Amino acid sequence: MSELIVKNLQVSVVTDAGTKEILRGVDLTVRSGETHAIMGPNGSGKSTLAYSIAGHPKYTVTGGSVTLDGADVLEMSVDERAKAGLFLAMQYPVEVPGVSVSNFLRTAVTAIRGEAPKVRTWVGEVKAAMASLNMDTAFSERNVNEGFSGGEKKRHEILQMELLRPKIAILDETDSGLDVDALRIVSEGVNRVKSNSDLGVMLITHYTRILRYLKPDFVHVFANGKIVEAGGPELADKLEEQGYAAYTSA
Amino acid sequence: MSSLTTNYLAPSGREEAWRFTPLKRLAGLADPSTSTSSEVTFLFKSGQSPQVDFKDVVSSTLPPTYVSTDLITNRVRSESLTTSHLKIAKDAQLTEPIMLGRNCTGKPQTARLVIEAGINSVATVIIENQGAAQIGEEIEIIVSSGARLNFVTLQEWSSEAIHLGQHHAMIAKDGEFNSYVITVGGSVVRLNPTVDFTGEGASANLFGLYFATSGQHLEHRIHVDHKIANAKSRVNYKGALSGKDARTVWIGDVFIHKGADGTDTYELNRNLLLTDGARADSVPNLEIETGEIVGAGHASTTGRFDDEQLFYLQSRGIPSEIARRLVIRGFFAEIIGKLNNEVIQERIMDRIDLELAQVGV
């Protein structure tokens, strides 16, 4: 049983125009097995929340706390956060030229598990995970995210999640840029990991479309840098009908 | 050898060809008033075959087949009494690479080598440069018609070495010349890989990798001369720099003369600055006298470590020093992967890793 607790999180970025406050006191708790949908309009700070928790250097935490099972996440380096059990599936996965997917996956899994995976079982493990995401095995010889289609990038993110076995995963707009088939495959991947483990999921999305495949236990409406309303799955239905206007016009 | 018979002058540093080079650090190799102590010949290390002939000859029996305006080349020609001559027989299909080396004294020396790849031959020649040296060299490379020659020169010198050289390839009809210039060692290395096409259908692929740490000056001046129609050239050099006063210079001159119709050329130089205080100069030049070409282009970029790449790797649990190493290995993979020799590939990357660890990147 794991627990990610975000308390009164305040985050700013430094831009050419000066310091800009983006998160204005976010409170959120995600536990093992739970799926939380964070929904909100563009520019509301949803992705900032994801990247701040993962430790992107662009963001400065000016107040509040983030803990994972009591450990201070904000004190950890980026790789320590991953080792502690956090995973961020990115909206725009980064290309790393000259580094093959297989080398990358093996290096990451070695770092997270603390020892190199056994060659015999490892090859099978990767193959099985790739097959279930409809990924060709030739994929592992390609360079990380280089020349990948939008769908391939997202599948590659979920593949990593499956192999790295995090406690809490943040999926940042994983549904963006996916057609219906890719969305279904990626969602099935997340559901499979959830059914095989006790993964807690923080699902950041603009649209309700992905919620047909990934059923949230909790829905949070995010606007203007904080959570402005929280509820159950029914809140997503309300957003589907009424949009975000009620939250942004204030 | 100390007598000076040629009429060349020491560069002042204002010349285009020398304006980037630290003349005070050349141990007099570029200064005619300073004598070179000796000459050094190449040693045959491995790759023996009945179709390979290697011997030292009196230089006057193997006169240069092209005119050079390069100061160092002319000095080497005038002061090297002995020339090493490597001949690969016509139609030879060599699977094992020919490895050459030499034992330099660490005092100013000259060296001259002529490589002749016979008609329709296929071979790989690897020159290993290690230890201390102060050397001026000329390597003349004759690629006969239909031949394919892979030429690898590895500059793994120790940190005090000085290496100034011209590597001139002449490529006949349908010949293919692939060169790999790998420079990771030395105090000052200044190499001029130059190419002339002597027959149609010839092609040259010039690849380079250099890694400069604090105080190193690594300079590569490429010149590809398209005088003949329907020849093809590709240049791709990649460099990384780390530490105070790490310095690299890359010059890429491509000249497409009138009548060189059907020329196809592209040159590329990328530099990665790993720390502050390093400087990379990158100067591509393209001169075109005919419009009847297949293509001609160049690109040059110099940038810093991509923080987004590092974040991505670290967010998967990979510690920052391993992430940096992965990114640098990845940056060089495009070049090093083409070497097709795992032992050398690993040796070069291990050296880069070691130097990276020493400077704390």
PDB file of N, CA, C and O in Angstrom, chain A residues 19-85:
ATOM      1  N   THR A  19       9.077  35.914 -12.914  1.00  0.00           N
ATOM      2  CA  THR A  19       8.598  34.686 -12.288  1.00  0.00           C
ATOM      3  C   THR A  19       7.084  34.592 -12.413  1.00  0.00           C
ATOM      4  O   THR A  19       6.372  35.559 -12.149  1.00  0.00           O
ATOM      5  N   LYS A  20       6.630  33.412 -12.814  1.00  0.00           N
ATOM      6  CA  LYS A  20       5.197  33.235 -13.006  1.00  0.00           C
ATOM      7  C   LYS A  20       4.716  32.104 -12.112  1.00  0.00           C
ATOM      8  O   LYS A  20       5.259  30.990 -12.157  1.00  0.00           O
ATOM      9  N   GLU A  21       3.704  32.391 -11.323  1.00  0.00           N
ATOM     10  CA  GLU A  21       3.143  31.388 -10.428  1.00  0.00           C
ATOM     11  C   GLU A  21       2.183  30.504 -11.213  1.00  0.00           C
ATOM     12  O   GLU A  21       1.308  31.009 -11.916  1.00  0.00           O
ATOM     13  N   ILE A  22       2.362  29.195 -11.129  1.00  0.00           N
ATOM     14  CA  ILE A  22       1.474  28.314 -11.905  1.00  0.00           C
ATOM     15  C   ILE A  22       0.598  27.456 -10.995  1.00  0.00           C
ATOM     16  O   ILE A  22      -0.618  27.424 -11.153  1.00  0.00           O
ATOM     17  N   LEU A  23       1.203  26.785 -10.027  1.00  0.00           N
ATOM     18  CA  LEU A  23       0.386  25.998  -9.094  1.00  0.00           C
ATOM     19  C   LEU A  23       0.163  26.836  -7.831  1.00  0.00           C
ATOM     20  O   LEU A  23       1.104  27.369  -7.247  1.00  0.00           O
ATOM     21  N   ARG A  24      -1.082  26.927  -7.432  1.00  0.00           N
ATOM     22  CA  ARG A  24      -1.428  27.821  -6.315  1.00  0.00           C
ATOM     23  C   ARG A  24      -2.036  27.043  -5.159  1.00  0.00           C
ATOM     24  O   ARG A  24      -3.128  27.346  -4.702  1.00  0.00           O
ATOM     25  N   GLY A  25      -1.367  26.010  -4.743  1.00  0.00           N
ATOM     26  CA  GLY A  25      -1.853  25.256  -3.580  1.00  0.00           C
ATOM     27  C   GLY A  25      -2.647  24.035  -3.988  1.00  0.00           C
ATOM     28  O   GLY A  25      -3.876  24.033  -3.888  1.00  0.00           O
ATOM     29  N   VAL A  26      -1.946  22.997  -4.449  1.00  0.00           N
ATOM     30  CA  VAL A  26      -2.629  21.771  -4.872  1.00  0.00           C
ATOM     31  C   VAL A  26      -2.619  20.756  -3.728  1.00  0.00           C
ATOM     32  O   VAL A  26      -1.579  20.508  -3.116  1.00  0.00           O
ATOM     33  N   ASP A  27      -3.798  20.203  -3.453  1.00  0.00           N
ATOM     34  CA  ASP A  27      -3.908  19.138  -2.454  1.00  0.00           C
ATOM     35  C   ASP A  27      -4.479  17.904  -3.133  1.00  0.00           C
ATOM     36  O   ASP A  27      -5.525  17.984  -3.782  1.00  0.00           O
ATOM     37  N   LEU A  28      -3.779  16.782  -2.974  1.00  0.00           N
ATOM     38  CA  LEU A  28      -4.226  15.564  -3.646  1.00  0.00           C
ATOM     39  C   LEU A  28      -3.546  14.364  -3.008  1.00  0.00           C
ATOM     40  O   LEU A  28      -2.369  14.408  -2.689  1.00  0.00           O
ATOM     41  N   THR A  29      -4.308  13.287  -2.814  1.00  0.00           N
ATOM     42  CA  THR A  29      -3.702  12.051  -2.317  1.00  0.00           C
ATOM     43  C   THR A  29      -4.063  10.911  -3.257  1.00  0.00           C
ATOM     44  O   THR A  29      -5.234  10.717  -3.576  1.00  0.00           O
ATOM     45  N   VAL A  30      -3.051  10.210  -3.736  1.00  0.00           N
ATOM     46  CA  VAL A  30      -3.281   9.057  -4.607  1.00  0.00           C
ATOM     47  C   VAL A  30      -2.729   7.827  -3.909  1.00  0.00           C
ATOM     48  O   VAL A  30      -1.561   7.796  -3.524  1.00  0.00           O
ATOM     49  N   ARG A  31      -3.587   6.812  -3.748  1.00  0.00           N
ATOM     50  CA  ARG A  31      -3.161   5.584  -3.065  1.00  0.00           C
ATOM     51  C   ARG A  31      -3.073   4.429  -4.061  1.00  0.00           C
ATOM     52  O   ARG A  31      -3.634   4.491  -5.156  1.00  0.00           O
ATOM     53  N   SER A  32      -2.398   3.392  -3.664  1.00  0.00           N
ATOM     54  CA  SER A  32      -2.287   2.190  -4.498  1.00  0.00           C
ATOM     55  C   SER A  32      -3.665   1.739  -4.955  1.00  0.00           C
ATOM     56  O   SER A  32      -4.629   1.775  -4.185  1.00  0.00           O
ATOM     57  N   GLY A  33      -3.726   1.342  -6.205  1.00  0.00           N
ATOM     58  CA  GLY A  33      -4.963   0.781  -6.739  1.00  0.00           C
ATOM     59  C   GLY A  33      -5.977   1.817  -7.191  1.00  0.00           C
ATOM     60  O   GLY A  33      -6.908   1.485  -7.915  1.00  0.00           O
ATOM     61  N   GLU A  34      -5.797   3.046  -6.779  1.00  0.00           N
ATOM     62  CA  GLU A  34      -6.766   4.085  -7.143  1.00  0.00           C
ATOM     63  C   GLU A  34      -6.416   4.699  -8.497  1.00  0.00           C
ATOM     64  O   GLU A  34      -5.256   4.811  -8.864  1.00  0.00           O
ATOM     65  N   THR A  35      -7.452   5.161  -9.200  1.00  0.00           N
ATOM     66  CA  THR A  35      -7.241   5.944 -10.415  1.00  0.00           C
ATOM     67  C   THR A  35      -7.897   7.305 -10.236  1.00  0.00           C
ATOM     68  O   THR A  35      -9.106   7.395  -9.986  1.00  0.00           O
ATOM     69  N   HIS A  36      -7.072   8.327 -10.314  1.00  0.00           N
ATOM     70  CA  HIS A  36      -7.564   9.699 -10.193  1.00  0.00           C
ATOM     71  C   HIS A  36      -7.459  10.384 -11.547  1.00  0.00           C
ATOM     72  O   HIS A  36      -6.380  10.399 -12.142  1.00  0.00           O
ATOM     73  N   ALA A  37      -8.540  10.933 -12.016  1.00  0.00           N
ATOM     74  CA  ALA A  37      -8.487  11.729 -13.244  1.00  0.00           C
ATOM     75  C   ALA A  37      -8.371  13.198 -12.855  1.00  0.00           C
ATOM     76  O   ALA A  37      -9.161  13.692 -12.037  1.00  0.00           O
ATOM     77  N   ILE A  38      -7.355  13.835 -13.410  1.00  0.00           N
ATOM     78  CA  ILE A  38      -7.201  15.279 -13.192  1.00  0.00           C
ATOM     79  C   ILE A  38      -7.606  15.946 -14.493  1.00  0.00           C
ATOM     80  O   ILE A  38      -6.928  15.778 -15.513  1.00  0.00           O
ATOM     81  N   MET A  39      -8.716  16.653 -14.469  1.00  0.00           N
ATOM     82  CA  MET A  39      -9.243  17.210 -15.708  1.00  0.00           C
ATOM     83  C   MET A  39      -9.297  18.724 -15.625  1.00  0.00           C
ATOM     84  O   MET A  39      -9.617  19.286 -14.590  1.00  0.00           O
ATOM     85  N   GLY A  40      -8.960  19.337 -16.735  1.00  0.00           N
ATOM     86  CA  GLY A  40      -9.032  20.788 -16.723  1.00  0.00           C
ATOM     87  C   GLY A  40      -8.692  21.352 -18.076  1.00  0.00           C
ATOM     88  O   GLY A  40      -8.191  20.650 -18.946  1.00  0.00           O
ATOM     89  N   PRO A  41      -8.984  22.635 -18.240  1.00  0.00           N
ATOM     90  CA  PRO A  41      -8.713  23.278 -19.521  1.00  0.00           C
ATOM     91  C   PRO A  41      -7.215  23.422 -19.767  1.00  0.00           C
ATOM     92  O   PRO A  41      -6.404  23.309 -18.845  1.00  0.00           O
ATOM     93  N   ASN A  42      -6.875  23.680 -21.004  1.00  0.00           N
ATOM     94  CA  ASN A  42      -5.479  23.925 -21.351  1.00  0.00           C
ATOM     95  C   ASN A  42      -4.951  25.123 -20.571  1.00  0.00           C
ATOM     96  O   ASN A  42      -5.660  26.095 -20.365  1.00  0.00           O
ATOM     97  N   GLY A  43      -3.718  25.014 -20.136  1.00  0.00           N
ATOM     98  CA  GLY A  43      -3.093  26.142 -19.448  1.00  0.00           C
ATOM     99  C   GLY A  43      -3.472  26.251 -17.984  1.00  0.00           C
ATOM    100  O   GLY A  43      -3.117  27.220 -17.318  1.00  0.00           O
ATOM    101  N   SER A  44      -4.174  25.241 -17.460  1.00  0.00           N
ATOM    102  CA  SER A  44      -4.599  25.342 -16.066  1.00  0.00           C
ATOM    103  C   SER A  44      -3.500  24.907 -15.097  1.00  0.00           C
ATOM    104  O   SER A  44      -3.596  25.122 -13.904  1.00  0.00           O
ATOM    105  N   GLY A  45      -2.437  24.272 -15.631  1.00  0.00           N
ATOM    106  CA  GLY A  45      -1.335  23.860 -14.758  1.00  0.00           C
ATOM    107  C   GLY A  45      -1.270  22.365 -14.511  1.00  0.00           C
ATOM    108  O   GLY A  45      -0.470  21.902 -13.704  1.00  0.00           O
ATOM    109  N   LYS A  46      -2.073  21.576 -15.230  1.00  0.00           N
ATOM    110  CA  LYS A  46      -2.100  20.115 -15.016  1.00  0.00           C
ATOM    111  C   LYS A  46      -0.733  19.486 -15.274  1.00  0.00           C
ATOM    112  O   LYS A  46      -0.248  18.686 -14.485  1.00  0.00           O
ATOM    113  N   SER A  47      -0.137  19.882 -16.417  1.00  0.00           N
ATOM    114  CA  SER A  47       1.161  19.289 -16.749  1.00  0.00           C
ATOM    115  C   SER A  47       2.249  19.759 -15.796  1.00  0.00           C
ATOM    116  O   SER A  47       3.173  19.003 -15.478  1.00  0.00           O
ATOM    117  N   THR A  48       2.129  20.993 -15.339  1.00  0.00           N
ATOM    118  CA  THR A  48       3.095  21.504 -14.349  1.00  0.00           C
ATOM    119  C   THR A  48       3.068  20.641 -13.097  1.00  0.00           C
ATOM    120  O   THR A  48       4.112  20.335 -12.514  1.00  0.00           O
ATOM    121  N   LEU A  49       1.864  20.225 -12.701  1.00  0.00           N
ATOM    122  CA  LEU A  49       1.735  19.349 -11.534  1.00  0.00           C
ATOM    123  C   LEU A  49       2.501  18.043 -11.785  1.00  0.00           C
ATOM    124  O   LEU A  49       3.296  17.603 -10.943  1.00  0.00           O
ATOM    125  N   ALA A  50       2.306  17.483 -12.976  1.00  0.00           N
ATOM    126  CA  ALA A  50       2.974  16.217 -13.308  1.00  0.00           C
ATOM    127  C   ALA A  50       4.497  16.377 -13.288  1.00  0.00           C
ATOM    128  O   ALA A  50       5.205  15.579 -12.671  1.00  0.00           O
ATOM    129  N   TYR A  51       4.983  17.410 -13.974  1.00  0.00           N
ATOM    130  CA  TYR A  51       6.432  17.599 -14.087  1.00  0.00           C
ATOM    131  C   TYR A  51       7.067  18.011 -12.756  1.00  0.00           C
ATOM    132  O   TYR A  51       8.224  17.666 -12.490  1.00  0.00           O
ATOM    133  N   SER A  52       6.330  18.747 -11.935  1.00  0.00           N
ATOM    134  CA  SER A  52       6.866  19.141 -10.629  1.00  0.00           C
ATOM    135  C   SER A  52       7.062  17.919  -9.738  1.00  0.00           C
ATOM    136  O   SER A  52       8.058  17.814  -9.020  1.00  0.00           O
ATOM    137  N   ILE A  53       6.104  17.012  -9.794  1.00  0.00           N
ATOM    138  CA  ILE A  53       6.222  15.802  -8.978  1.00  0.00           C
ATOM    139  C   ILE A  53       7.402  14.949  -9.467  1.00  0.00           C
ATOM    140  O   ILE A  53       8.145  14.369  -8.690  1.00  0.00           O
ATOM    141  N   ALA A  54       7.611  14.944 -10.815  1.00  0.00           N
ATOM    142  CA  ALA A  54       8.718  14.154 -11.372  1.00  0.00           C
ATOM    143  C   ALA A  54      10.058  14.844 -11.184  1.00  0.00           C
ATOM    144  O   ALA A  54      11.098  14.226 -11.318  1.00  0.00           O
ATOM    145  N   GLY A  55      10.035  16.165 -10.920  1.00  0.00           N
ATOM    146  CA  GLY A  55      11.287  16.859 -10.614  1.00  0.00           C
ATOM    147  C   GLY A  55      11.937  17.588 -11.780  1.00  0.00           C
ATOM    148  O   GLY A  55      13.153  17.791 -11.784  1.00  0.00           O
ATOM    149  N   HIS A  56      11.140  18.002 -12.756  1.00  0.00           N
ATOM    150  CA  HIS A  56      11.741  18.733 -13.884  1.00  0.00           C
ATOM    151  C   HIS A  56      12.381  20.031 -13.380  1.00  0.00           C
ATOM    152  O   HIS A  56      11.772  20.795 -12.644  1.00  0.00           O
ATOM    153  N   PRO A  57      13.654  20.285 -13.801  1.00  0.00           N
ATOM    154  CA  PRO A  57      14.393  21.430 -13.268  1.00  0.00           C
ATOM    155  C   PRO A  57      13.794  22.800 -13.634  1.00  0.00           C
ATOM    156  O   PRO A  57      14.119  23.801 -12.997  1.00  0.00           O
ATOM    157  N   LYS A  58      12.924  22.821 -14.615  1.00  0.00           N
ATOM    158  CA  LYS A  58      12.328  24.097 -15.048  1.00  0.00           C
ATOM    159  C   LYS A  58      11.412  24.686 -13.962  1.00  0.00           C
ATOM    160  O   LYS A  58      11.212  25.894 -13.912  1.00  0.00           O
ATOM    161  N   TYR A  59      10.867  23.807 -13.121  1.00  0.00           N
ATOM    162  CA  TYR A  59       9.865  24.273 -12.164  1.00  0.00           C
ATOM    163  C   TYR A  59      10.454  24.451 -10.762  1.00  0.00           C
ATOM    164  O   TYR A  59      11.202  23.616 -10.283  1.00  0.00           O
ATOM    165  N   THR A  60      10.084  25.557 -10.133  1.00  0.00           N
ATOM    166  CA  THR A  60      10.554  25.833  -8.774  1.00  0.00           C
ATOM    167  C   THR A  60       9.398  25.685  -7.801  1.00  0.00           C
ATOM    168  O   THR A  60       8.369  26.351  -7.950  1.00  0.00           O
ATOM    169  N   VAL A  61       9.604  24.807  -6.837  1.00  0.00           N
ATOM    170  CA  VAL A  61       8.580  24.640  -5.812  1.00  0.00           C
ATOM    171  C   VAL A  61       8.766  25.753  -4.777  1.00  0.00           C
ATOM    172  O   VAL A  61       9.839  25.890  -4.190  1.00  0.00           O
ATOM    173  N   THR A  62       7.736  26.558  -4.598  1.00  0.00           N
ATOM    174  CA  THR A  62       7.843  27.685  -3.668  1.00  0.00           C
ATOM    175  C   THR A  62       7.115  27.423  -2.357  1.00  0.00           C
ATOM    176  O   THR A  62       7.269  28.169  -1.400  1.00  0.00           O
ATOM    177  N   GLY A  63       6.340  26.351  -2.327  1.00  0.00           N
ATOM    178  CA  GLY A  63       5.672  26.046  -1.076  1.00  0.00           C
ATOM    179  C   GLY A  63       4.978  24.701  -1.132  1.00  0.00           C
ATOM    180  O   GLY A  63       4.784  24.141  -2.219  1.00  0.00           O
ATOM    181  N   GLY A  64       4.651  24.166   0.041  1.00  0.00           N
ATOM    182  CA  GLY A  64       3.934  22.902   0.104  1.00  0.00           C
ATOM    183  C   GLY A  64       4.859  21.702   0.124  1.00  0.00           C
ATOM    184  O   GLY A  64       6.074  21.843   0.236  1.00  0.00           O
ATOM    185  N   SER A  65       4.270  20.503   0.020  1.00  0.00           N
ATOM    186  CA  SER A  65       5.073  19.294   0.118  1.00  0.00           C
ATOM    187  C   SER A  65       4.525  18.194  -0.774  1.00  0.00           C
ATOM    188  O   SER A  65       3.357  18.206  -1.158  1.00  0.00           O
ATOM    189  N   VAL A  66       5.426  17.263  -1.124  1.00  0.00           N
ATOM    190  CA  VAL A  66       5.033  16.041  -1.839  1.00  0.00           C
ATOM    191  C   VAL A  66       5.734  14.892  -1.131  1.00  0.00           C
ATOM    192  O   VAL A  66       6.956  14.917  -0.973  1.00  0.00           O
ATOM    193  N   THR A  67       4.977  13.927  -0.672  1.00  0.00           N
ATOM    194  CA  THR A  67       5.603  12.768  -0.025  1.00  0.00           C
ATOM    195  C   THR A  67       5.087  11.480  -0.653  1.00  0.00           C
ATOM    196  O   THR A  67       3.946  11.409  -1.108  1.00  0.00           O
ATOM    197  N   LEU A  68       5.972  10.493  -0.705  1.00  0.00           N
ATOM    198  CA  LEU A  68       5.580   9.147  -1.145  1.00  0.00           C
ATOM    199  C   LEU A  68       5.892   8.208   0.012  1.00  0.00           C
ATOM    200  O   LEU A  68       7.058   8.046   0.383  1.00  0.00           O
ATOM    201  N   ASP A  69       4.853   7.654   0.559  1.00  0.00           N
ATOM    202  CA  ASP A  69       4.991   6.789   1.741  1.00  0.00           C
ATOM    203  C   ASP A  69       5.846   7.460   2.819  1.00  0.00           C
ATOM    204  O   ASP A  69       6.725   6.848   3.435  1.00  0.00           O
ATOM    205  N   GLY A  70       5.598   8.737   2.993  1.00  0.00           N
ATOM    206  CA  GLY A  70       6.259   9.487   4.067  1.00  0.00           C
ATOM    207  C   GLY A  70       7.586  10.089   3.689  1.00  0.00           C
ATOM    208  O   GLY A  70       8.104  10.973   4.377  1.00  0.00           O
ATOM    209  N   ALA A  71       8.178   9.653   2.563  1.00  0.00           N
ATOM    210  CA  ALA A  71       9.482  10.187   2.161  1.00  0.00           C
ATOM    211  C   ALA A  71       9.289  11.471   1.364  1.00  0.00           C
ATOM    212  O   ALA A  71       8.370  11.567   0.547  1.00  0.00           O
ATOM    213  N   ASP A  72      10.160  12.440   1.628  1.00  0.00           N
ATOM    214  CA  ASP A  72      10.055  13.748   1.000  1.00  0.00           C
ATOM    215  C   ASP A  72      10.509  13.681  -0.466  1.00  0.00           C
ATOM    216  O   ASP A  72      11.701  13.633  -0.749  1.00  0.00           O
ATOM    217  N   VAL A  73       9.558  13.692  -1.361  1.00  0.00           N
ATOM    218  CA  VAL A  73       9.870  13.567  -2.792  1.00  0.00           C
ATOM    219  C   VAL A  73      10.641  14.788  -3.292  1.00  0.00           C
ATOM    220  O   VAL A  73      11.543  14.680  -4.121  1.00  0.00           O
ATOM    221  N   LEU A  74      10.298  15.957  -2.770  1.00  0.00           N
ATOM    222  CA  LEU A  74      10.914  17.199  -3.271  1.00  0.00           C
ATOM    223  C   LEU A  74      12.407  17.266  -2.956  1.00  0.00           C
ATOM    224  O   LEU A  74      13.141  18.008  -3.589  1.00  0.00           O
ATOM    225  N   GLU A  75      12.850  16.473  -1.984  1.00  0.00           N
ATOM    226  CA  GLU A  75      14.273  16.436  -1.652  1.00  0.00           C
ATOM    227  C   GLU A  75      15.059  15.487  -2.558  1.00  0.00           C
ATOM    228  O   GLU A  75      16.278  15.464  -2.536  1.00  0.00           O
ATOM    229  N   MET A  76      14.333  14.696  -3.328  1.00  0.00           N
ATOM    230  CA  MET A  76      14.997  13.661  -4.137  1.00  0.00           C
ATOM    231  C   MET A  76      15.395  14.215  -5.510  1.00  0.00           C
ATOM    232  O   MET A  76      14.737  15.092  -6.060  1.00  0.00           O
ATOM    233  N   SER A  77      16.500  13.650  -6.070  1.00  0.00           N
ATOM    234  CA  SER A  77      16.837  13.956  -7.462  1.00  0.00           C
ATOM    235  C   SER A  77      15.825  13.247  -8.362  1.00  0.00           C
ATOM    236  O   SER A  77      15.036  12.419  -7.896  1.00  0.00           O
ATOM    237  N   VAL A  78      15.856  13.596  -9.625  1.00  0.00           N
ATOM    238  CA  VAL A  78      14.881  13.042 -10.565  1.00  0.00           C
ATOM    239  C   VAL A  78      14.936  11.513 -10.586  1.00  0.00           C
ATOM    240  O   VAL A  78      13.907  10.833 -10.528  1.00  0.00           O
ATOM    241  N   ASP A  79      16.159  10.964 -10.654  1.00  0.00           N
ATOM    242  CA  ASP A  79      16.261   9.504 -10.724  1.00  0.00           C
ATOM    243  C   ASP A  79      15.876   8.841  -9.409  1.00  0.00           C
ATOM    244  O   ASP A  79      15.320   7.738  -9.404  1.00  0.00           O
ATOM    245  N   GLU A  80      16.120   9.536  -8.297  1.00  0.00           N
ATOM    246  CA  GLU A  80      15.709   8.973  -6.998  1.00  0.00           C
ATOM    247  C   GLU A  80      14.180   8.868  -6.904  1.00  0.00           C
ATOM    248  O   GLU A  80      13.655   7.932  -6.309  1.00  0.00           O
ATOM    249  N   ARG A  81      13.510   9.841  -7.487  1.00  0.00           N
ATOM    250  CA  ARG A  81      12.036   9.790  -7.476  1.00  0.00           C
ATOM    251  C   ARG A  81      11.545   8.553  -8.226  1.00  0.00           C
ATOM    252  O   ARG A  81      10.607   7.880  -7.800  1.00  0.00           O
ATOM    253  N   ALA A  82      12.203   8.291  -9.366  1.00  0.00           N
ATOM    254  CA  ALA A  82      11.812   7.104 -10.138  1.00  0.00           C
ATOM    255  C   ALA A  82      12.103   5.834  -9.343  1.00  0.00           C
ATOM    256  O   ALA A  82      11.294   4.904  -9.325  1.00  0.00           O
ATOM    257  N   LYS A  83      13.251   5.830  -8.664  1.00  0.00           N
ATOM    258  CA  LYS A  83      13.603   4.645  -7.867  1.00  0.00           C
ATOM    259  C   LYS A  83      12.658   4.464  -6.692  1.00  0.00           C
ATOM    260  O   LYS A  83      12.378   3.346  -6.257  1.00  0.00           O
ATOM    261  N   ALA A  84      12.142   5.598  -6.193  1.00  0.00           N
ATOM    262  CA  ALA A  84      11.209   5.526  -5.069  1.00  0.00           C
ATOM    263  C   ALA A  84       9.854   4.965  -5.501  1.00  0.00           C
ATOM    264  O   ALA A  84       9.047   4.556  -4.663  1.00  0.00           O
ATOM    265  N   GLY A  85       9.598   4.940  -6.822  1.00  0.00           N
ATOM    266  CA  GLY A  85       8.354   4.330  -7.298  1.00  0.00           C
ATOM    267  C   GLY A  85       7.430   5.256  -8.068  1.00  0.00           C
ATOM    268  O   GLY A  85       6.264   4.934  -8.287  1.00  0.00           O
TER     269      GLY A  85
END
